[in-house]
């Protein structure tokens, strides 16, 4: 049994490798919900949907959100009739979001996601980090922004000075899943706004200290492979490097995977984390993903 902590881009790539090596029924994925919100009348849980679409094999791998080959008739129609759509949501993707919105009228998010993943034929358990709504405040040189205002309206351009988010309760079964796992994998996701919110849940850091935990650096060289992680790390005083990521996880991490490009950081990180593995962590194709997953799962395969 393994538990994977996930955001919405790097970790799903790794999940594609993992499910080729183990029975997906033996995996639980805990997913960030910090960015969840309503858009054009539907509930958008971006990272959860990315994980669901990845595990059911329908993810659009060019964008890492939405469904491959989707059409955008509803999106175009809404725009034509003057309904400003901040997000470009595909038709099939929207159908799944509508179902989630309807399920949420009578169910907590964790139950809604469980119903949907079963309908999509996913054997792994998917646990949203919380059933409660989070609020995030990104304090920038352009003022205080919510996540989508920063990411989409402002294209992640403003300088980030600080950020904070509300505290929420962990979803049912989350802490238990970490405690009962043979290995917990923190995938290469944004350490501040994807993994950070999961770590901040009551009982999670303590459970991780008692478990065998490995993490993969989302930073290669001195920048993230994609997304705004560097800006957020900088704002909170963490060096934008694998060593900076290690400082976020050092109190519970047993093994840290850094990229071949970053071997110069190995000695410095070994002062923080017992075991450091230098390998290719750039997942450009399925071979890269399986190779990295095999290296991580090695001991339990
Ligand atoms: P985002 O920062 O909001 O996009 O949040 P995510 O949690 O989705 O994080 C994406 C993270 O995945 C970024 O920090 C990327 O650097 C990381 N990432 C994406 N692709 C890869 C990859 O192939 N290898 C590694 N090591 N990291 C990756």
Tab-separated table of C-alpha atoms in Angstrom, residues 3-301:
chain	number	residue	atom	x	y	z
A	3	UNK	CA	0.059	6.979	-0.540
A	4	UNK	CA	1.024	9.727	-2.976
A	5	UNK	CA	0.617	13.438	-2.151
A	6	UNK	CA	-0.228	15.336	-5.330
A	7	UNK	CA	-0.724	18.692	-6.988
A	8	UNK	CA	-1.718	19.000	-10.609
A	9	UNK	CA	1.196	18.632	-13.039
A	10	UNK	CA	4.454	16.966	-11.956
A	11	UNK	CA	2.959	14.310	-9.674
A	12	UNK	CA	0.322	13.154	-12.217
A	13	UNK	CA	3.206	12.520	-14.661
A	14	UNK	CA	4.796	10.272	-12.032
A	15	UNK	CA	1.440	8.545	-11.373
A	16	UNK	CA	1.439	7.446	-15.022
A	17	UNK	CA	4.697	5.605	-14.326
A	18	UNK	CA	3.582	4.170	-10.968
A	19	UNK	CA	0.366	2.589	-12.309
A	20	UNK	CA	2.385	0.657	-14.878
A	21	UNK	CA	4.324	-1.018	-12.053
A	22	UNK	CA	1.869	-1.671	-9.215
A	23	UNK	CA	-1.776	-2.660	-8.830
A	24	UNK	CA	-3.537	0.750	-8.764
A	25	UNK	CA	-5.881	-0.646	-6.087
A	26	UNK	CA	-2.907	-0.519	-3.700
A	27	UNK	CA	-2.480	3.231	-4.127
A	28	UNK	CA	-4.195	6.211	-2.485
A	29	UNK	CA	-3.653	9.677	-3.928
A	30	UNK	CA	-4.158	12.657	-1.600
A	31	UNK	CA	-4.825	15.776	-3.649
A	32	UNK	CA	-4.498	19.503	-3.031
A	33	UNK	CA	-7.791	21.459	-2.959
A	34	UNK	CA	-6.455	24.948	-2.181
A	35	UNK	CA	-7.341	26.294	-5.627
A	36	UNK	CA	-10.920	24.896	-5.770
A	37	UNK	CA	-13.636	27.407	-6.640
A	38	UNK	CA	-16.792	27.987	-8.726
A	39	UNK	CA	-16.478	29.222	-12.330
A	40	UNK	CA	-19.413	29.775	-14.740
A	41	UNK	CA	-21.668	27.959	-12.270
A	42	UNK	CA	-19.565	24.802	-11.939
A	43	UNK	CA	-17.268	23.639	-9.175
A	44	UNK	CA	-13.686	23.443	-10.443
A	45	UNK	CA	-11.315	21.186	-8.512
A	46	UNK	CA	-8.416	21.468	-10.942
A	47	UNK	CA	-5.856	19.180	-9.297
A	48	UNK	CA	-8.464	16.528	-8.381
A	49	UNK	CA	-9.757	16.384	-11.941
A	50	UNK	CA	-6.219	16.219	-13.321
A	51	UNK	CA	-5.482	13.231	-11.059
A	52	UNK	CA	-8.799	11.547	-12.013
A	53	UNK	CA	-8.249	12.092	-15.738
A	54	UNK	CA	-4.636	10.896	-15.471
A	55	UNK	CA	-5.593	7.680	-13.675
A	56	UNK	CA	-8.411	6.980	-16.140
A	57	UNK	CA	-6.119	7.657	-19.113
A	58	UNK	CA	-8.035	10.610	-20.578
A	59	UNK	CA	-5.905	13.583	-19.449
A	60	UNK	CA	-4.848	16.211	-21.979
A	61	UNK	CA	-1.073	15.894	-21.605
A	62	UNK	CA	-0.391	19.142	-23.407
A	63	UNK	CA	-2.042	21.287	-20.750
A	64	UNK	CA	-2.292	18.888	-17.764
A	65	UNK	CA	-5.900	19.927	-17.262
A	66	UNK	CA	-9.026	18.861	-19.157
A	67	UNK	CA	-9.666	15.846	-21.377
A	68	UNK	CA	-7.675	14.906	-24.493
A	69	UNK	CA	-9.605	15.591	-27.719
A	70	UNK	CA	-12.375	17.513	-25.907
A	71	UNK	CA	-14.531	20.029	-27.807
A	72	UNK	CA	-15.305	23.586	-26.655
A	73	UNK	CA	-18.790	24.241	-28.065
A	74	UNK	CA	-20.291	25.253	-24.698
A	75	UNK	CA	-17.309	27.479	-23.933
A	76	UNK	CA	-17.571	29.273	-27.289
A	77	UNK	CA	-21.370	29.626	-26.954
A	78	UNK	CA	-21.091	31.066	-23.439
A	79	UNK	CA	-18.570	33.609	-24.708
A	80	UNK	CA	-20.777	34.525	-27.699
A	81	UNK	CA	-23.778	35.227	-25.468
A	82	UNK	CA	-21.703	37.436	-23.208
A	83	UNK	CA	-20.976	35.063	-20.323
A	84	UNK	CA	-17.344	35.851	-19.574
A	85	UNK	CA	-15.550	32.559	-19.013
A	86	UNK	CA	-12.337	32.932	-17.051
A	87	UNK	CA	-11.444	29.261	-17.621
A	88	UNK	CA	-11.535	27.471	-20.963
A	89	UNK	CA	-13.484	24.352	-19.940
A	90	UNK	CA	-14.091	21.615	-22.524
A	91	UNK	CA	-17.516	20.005	-23.046
A	92	UNK	CA	-16.757	16.545	-21.585
A	93	UNK	CA	-14.699	18.110	-18.813
A	94	UNK	CA	-17.619	20.424	-18.029
A	95	UNK	CA	-20.006	17.432	-17.871
A	96	UNK	CA	-17.845	15.878	-15.158
A	97	UNK	CA	-17.652	19.235	-13.342
A	98	UNK	CA	-21.463	19.614	-13.554
A	99	UNK	CA	-21.884	16.151	-12.049
A	100	UNK	CA	-19.454	17.046	-9.247
A	101	UNK	CA	-21.354	20.308	-8.597
A	102	UNK	CA	-24.640	18.380	-8.353
A	103	UNK	CA	-23.120	15.693	-6.122
A	104	UNK	CA	-21.847	18.430	-3.802
A	105	UNK	CA	-25.425	19.511	-3.092
A	106	UNK	CA	-25.870	16.346	-1.024
A	107	UNK	CA	-22.345	15.022	-0.384
A	108	UNK	CA	-19.005	16.178	0.965
A	109	UNK	CA	-16.254	16.594	-1.676
A	110	UNK	CA	-14.506	13.344	-0.644
A	111	UNK	CA	-17.702	11.350	-1.303
A	112	UNK	CA	-18.384	13.163	-4.600
A	113	UNK	CA	-14.856	12.361	-5.805
A	114	UNK	CA	-15.151	8.743	-4.702
A	115	UNK	CA	-18.387	8.347	-6.706
A	116	UNK	CA	-16.775	9.947	-9.771
A	117	UNK	CA	-13.533	7.965	-9.695
A	118	UNK	CA	-15.502	4.708	-9.513
A	119	UNK	CA	-17.655	5.789	-12.497
A	120	UNK	CA	-14.419	6.525	-14.395
A	121	UNK	CA	-13.136	3.018	-13.599
A	122	UNK	CA	-10.302	4.187	-11.333
A	123	UNK	CA	-9.190	1.551	-8.835
A	124	UNK	CA	-6.979	3.840	-6.725
A	125	UNK	CA	-8.535	5.757	-3.867
A	126	UNK	CA	-8.470	9.538	-4.388
A	127	UNK	CA	-8.804	11.692	-1.273
A	128	UNK	CA	-9.197	15.465	-1.541
A	129	UNK	CA	-7.089	17.028	1.219
A	130	UNK	CA	-10.206	18.502	2.843
A	131	UNK	CA	-13.974	18.640	2.575
A	132	UNK	CA	-13.834	22.286	3.622
A	133	UNK	CA	-13.236	25.249	1.332
A	134	UNK	CA	-9.822	26.957	1.547
A	135	UNK	CA	-9.124	30.633	1.103
A	136	UNK	CA	-5.758	31.749	-0.246
A	137	UNK	CA	-4.349	35.256	-0.222
A	138	UNK	CA	-1.384	35.959	-2.465
A	139	UNK	CA	0.124	39.283	-1.487
A	140	UNK	CA	1.787	40.834	-4.524
A	141	UNK	CA	3.149	44.162	-5.716
A	142	UNK	CA	-0.274	44.519	-7.456
A	143	UNK	CA	-2.216	43.955	-4.210
A	144	UNK	CA	-3.798	40.890	-2.600
A	145	UNK	CA	-4.975	38.255	-5.133
A	146	UNK	CA	-6.845	34.947	-5.033
A	147	UNK	CA	-5.196	31.973	-6.750
A	148	UNK	CA	-6.960	32.187	-10.114
A	149	UNK	CA	-6.659	35.984	-10.227
A	150	UNK	CA	-2.904	35.543	-9.840
A	151	UNK	CA	-2.500	32.499	-12.101
A	152	UNK	CA	-4.938	33.252	-14.910
A	153	UNK	CA	-5.958	36.925	-14.895
A	154	UNK	CA	-2.450	38.140	-14.048
A	155	UNK	CA	-0.613	35.195	-15.747
A	156	UNK	CA	1.570	34.699	-12.619
A	157	UNK	CA	3.378	37.936	-13.506
A	158	UNK	CA	3.123	40.014	-10.293
A	159	UNK	CA	5.972	39.866	-7.821
A	160	UNK	CA	4.882	37.729	-4.850
A	161	UNK	CA	5.662	39.251	-1.451
A	162	UNK	CA	3.904	36.799	0.843
A	163	UNK	CA	1.008	34.335	0.918
A	164	UNK	CA	-1.269	32.733	3.456
A	165	UNK	CA	-4.183	30.314	3.421
A	166	UNK	CA	-6.953	29.373	5.829
A	167	UNK	CA	-6.623	26.261	7.930
A	168	UNK	CA	-8.986	23.383	7.148
A	169	UNK	CA	-9.648	19.888	8.542
A	170	UNK	CA	-8.152	16.835	6.795
A	171	UNK	CA	-10.673	14.736	4.844
A	172	UNK	CA	-11.755	11.418	6.424
A	173	UNK	CA	-9.187	8.631	6.031
A	174	UNK	CA	-6.324	10.895	4.967
A	175	UNK	CA	-4.106	10.656	8.059
A	176	UNK	CA	-4.938	6.963	8.430
A	177	UNK	CA	-3.849	6.301	4.848
A	178	UNK	CA	-0.445	7.926	5.499
A	179	UNK	CA	0.013	5.958	8.725
A	180	UNK	CA	-0.878	2.598	7.116
A	181	UNK	CA	1.283	2.984	3.999
A	182	UNK	CA	4.541	1.126	3.381
A	183	UNK	CA	5.743	4.225	1.549
A	184	UNK	CA	4.490	7.791	1.192
A	185	UNK	CA	5.570	9.567	-1.993
A	186	UNK	CA	5.551	13.346	-2.228
A	187	UNK	CA	5.522	13.861	-5.967
A	188	UNK	CA	7.196	16.733	-7.800
A	189	UNK	CA	4.489	19.297	-7.101
A	190	UNK	CA	4.553	22.887	-5.934
A	191	UNK	CA	5.934	22.637	-2.359
A	192	UNK	CA	4.179	25.839	-1.251
A	193	UNK	CA	0.681	25.855	-2.791
A	194	UNK	CA	0.122	22.144	-3.594
A	195	UNK	CA	2.046	20.039	-1.048
A	196	UNK	CA	2.257	22.802	1.614
A	197	UNK	CA	-1.526	22.898	2.223
A	198	UNK	CA	-1.591	19.089	2.697
A	199	UNK	CA	1.341	19.274	5.135
A	200	UNK	CA	-0.439	21.985	7.118
A	201	UNK	CA	-3.436	19.722	7.917
A	202	UNK	CA	-3.732	18.615	11.513
A	203	UNK	CA	-1.951	15.296	12.121
A	204	UNK	CA	-0.263	15.059	8.700
A	205	UNK	CA	3.298	16.098	9.656
A	206	UNK	CA	3.181	13.803	12.723
A	207	UNK	CA	1.927	10.890	10.588
A	208	UNK	CA	4.700	11.541	8.038
A	209	UNK	CA	7.353	11.501	10.787
A	210	UNK	CA	6.228	7.955	11.663
A	211	UNK	CA	6.106	6.762	8.021
A	212	UNK	CA	8.707	6.056	5.319
A	213	UNK	CA	8.572	9.150	3.119
A	214	UNK	CA	10.278	9.878	-0.196
A	215	UNK	CA	9.994	13.089	-2.245
A	216	UNK	CA	10.990	14.175	-5.732
A	217	UNK	CA	12.203	17.725	-6.283
A	218	UNK	CA	9.946	19.809	-8.555
A	219	UNK	CA	12.831	22.243	-8.942
A	220	UNK	CA	15.531	21.348	-11.451
A	221	UNK	CA	18.470	23.767	-11.482
A	222	UNK	CA	17.188	27.022	-10.043
A	223	UNK	CA	13.674	26.984	-11.454
A	224	UNK	CA	10.524	24.822	-11.508
A	225	UNK	CA	9.915	22.683	-14.603
A	226	UNK	CA	6.607	24.582	-14.927
A	227	UNK	CA	4.329	26.863	-12.892
A	228	UNK	CA	4.889	29.551	-10.264
A	229	UNK	CA	6.540	27.448	-7.480
A	230	UNK	CA	9.748	29.535	-7.681
A	231	UNK	CA	7.934	32.804	-6.981
A	232	UNK	CA	6.136	31.326	-3.970
A	233	UNK	CA	9.304	29.713	-2.534
A	234	UNK	CA	11.162	32.976	-2.915
A	235	UNK	CA	8.411	34.939	-1.165
A	236	UNK	CA	8.509	32.591	1.834
A	237	UNK	CA	12.310	32.790	2.097
A	238	UNK	CA	13.200	29.386	0.609
A	239	UNK	CA	16.079	29.158	-1.882
A	240	UNK	CA	14.692	28.219	-5.325
A	241	UNK	CA	16.693	25.000	-5.693
A	242	UNK	CA	16.354	21.331	-4.662
A	243	UNK	CA	18.143	22.332	-1.433
A	244	UNK	CA	15.384	24.890	-0.809
A	245	UNK	CA	12.724	22.183	-1.316
A	246	UNK	CA	14.648	19.948	1.119
A	247	UNK	CA	14.316	22.623	3.825
A	248	UNK	CA	10.503	22.447	3.492
A	249	UNK	CA	10.444	18.645	3.958
A	250	UNK	CA	13.496	18.008	6.166
A	251	UNK	CA	11.641	17.284	9.429
A	252	UNK	CA	9.998	14.102	8.089
A	253	UNK	CA	11.713	13.128	4.815
A	254	UNK	CA	13.699	9.861	4.561
A	255	UNK	CA	14.791	9.977	0.922
A	256	UNK	CA	14.986	12.811	-1.622
A	257	UNK	CA	15.285	12.478	-5.405
A	258	UNK	CA	17.075	15.310	-7.195
A	259	UNK	CA	17.933	15.672	-10.856
A	260	UNK	CA	21.252	14.701	-12.486
A	261	UNK	CA	21.670	18.389	-13.267
A	262	UNK	CA	21.705	19.142	-9.535
A	263	UNK	CA	24.444	16.773	-8.336
A	264	UNK	CA	26.328	19.819	-6.987
A	265	UNK	CA	23.625	20.174	-4.302
A	266	UNK	CA	23.917	16.554	-3.118
A	267	UNK	CA	26.380	17.108	-0.252
A	268	UNK	CA	24.499	20.141	1.049
A	269	UNK	CA	21.169	18.249	1.013
A	270	UNK	CA	22.700	15.193	2.709
A	271	UNK	CA	23.151	17.417	5.781
A	272	UNK	CA	19.325	17.739	5.904
A	273	UNK	CA	18.029	14.405	4.540
A	274	UNK	CA	19.508	10.948	5.276
A	275	UNK	CA	19.418	9.636	1.705
A	276	UNK	CA	19.701	11.641	-1.504
A	277	UNK	CA	19.337	9.975	-4.913
A	278	UNK	CA	20.621	11.746	-8.021
A	279	UNK	CA	18.767	10.566	-11.119
A	280	UNK	CA	16.847	11.805	-14.163
A	281	UNK	CA	13.675	13.424	-12.768
A	282	UNK	CA	12.677	15.177	-16.002
A	283	UNK	CA	9.621	13.235	-17.176
A	284	UNK	CA	9.380	13.968	-20.881
A	285	UNK	CA	7.930	10.620	-21.984
A	286	UNK	CA	6.481	7.403	-20.574
A	287	UNK	CA	9.921	5.746	-20.417
A	288	UNK	CA	11.198	8.570	-18.128
A	289	UNK	CA	8.077	8.251	-15.949
A	290	UNK	CA	8.356	4.459	-15.543
A	291	UNK	CA	12.108	4.639	-14.905
A	292	UNK	CA	11.672	7.229	-12.134
A	293	UNK	CA	8.727	5.302	-10.638
A	294	UNK	CA	10.778	2.064	-10.678
A	295	UNK	CA	13.657	3.740	-8.890
A	296	UNK	CA	11.300	5.121	-6.210
A	297	UNK	CA	9.245	1.954	-5.706
A	298	UNK	CA	12.318	-0.299	-5.933
A	299	UNK	CA	12.200	-1.614	-2.398
A	300	UNK	CA	8.492	-2.482	-2.436
A	301	UNK	CA	8.105	-3.883	-5.977
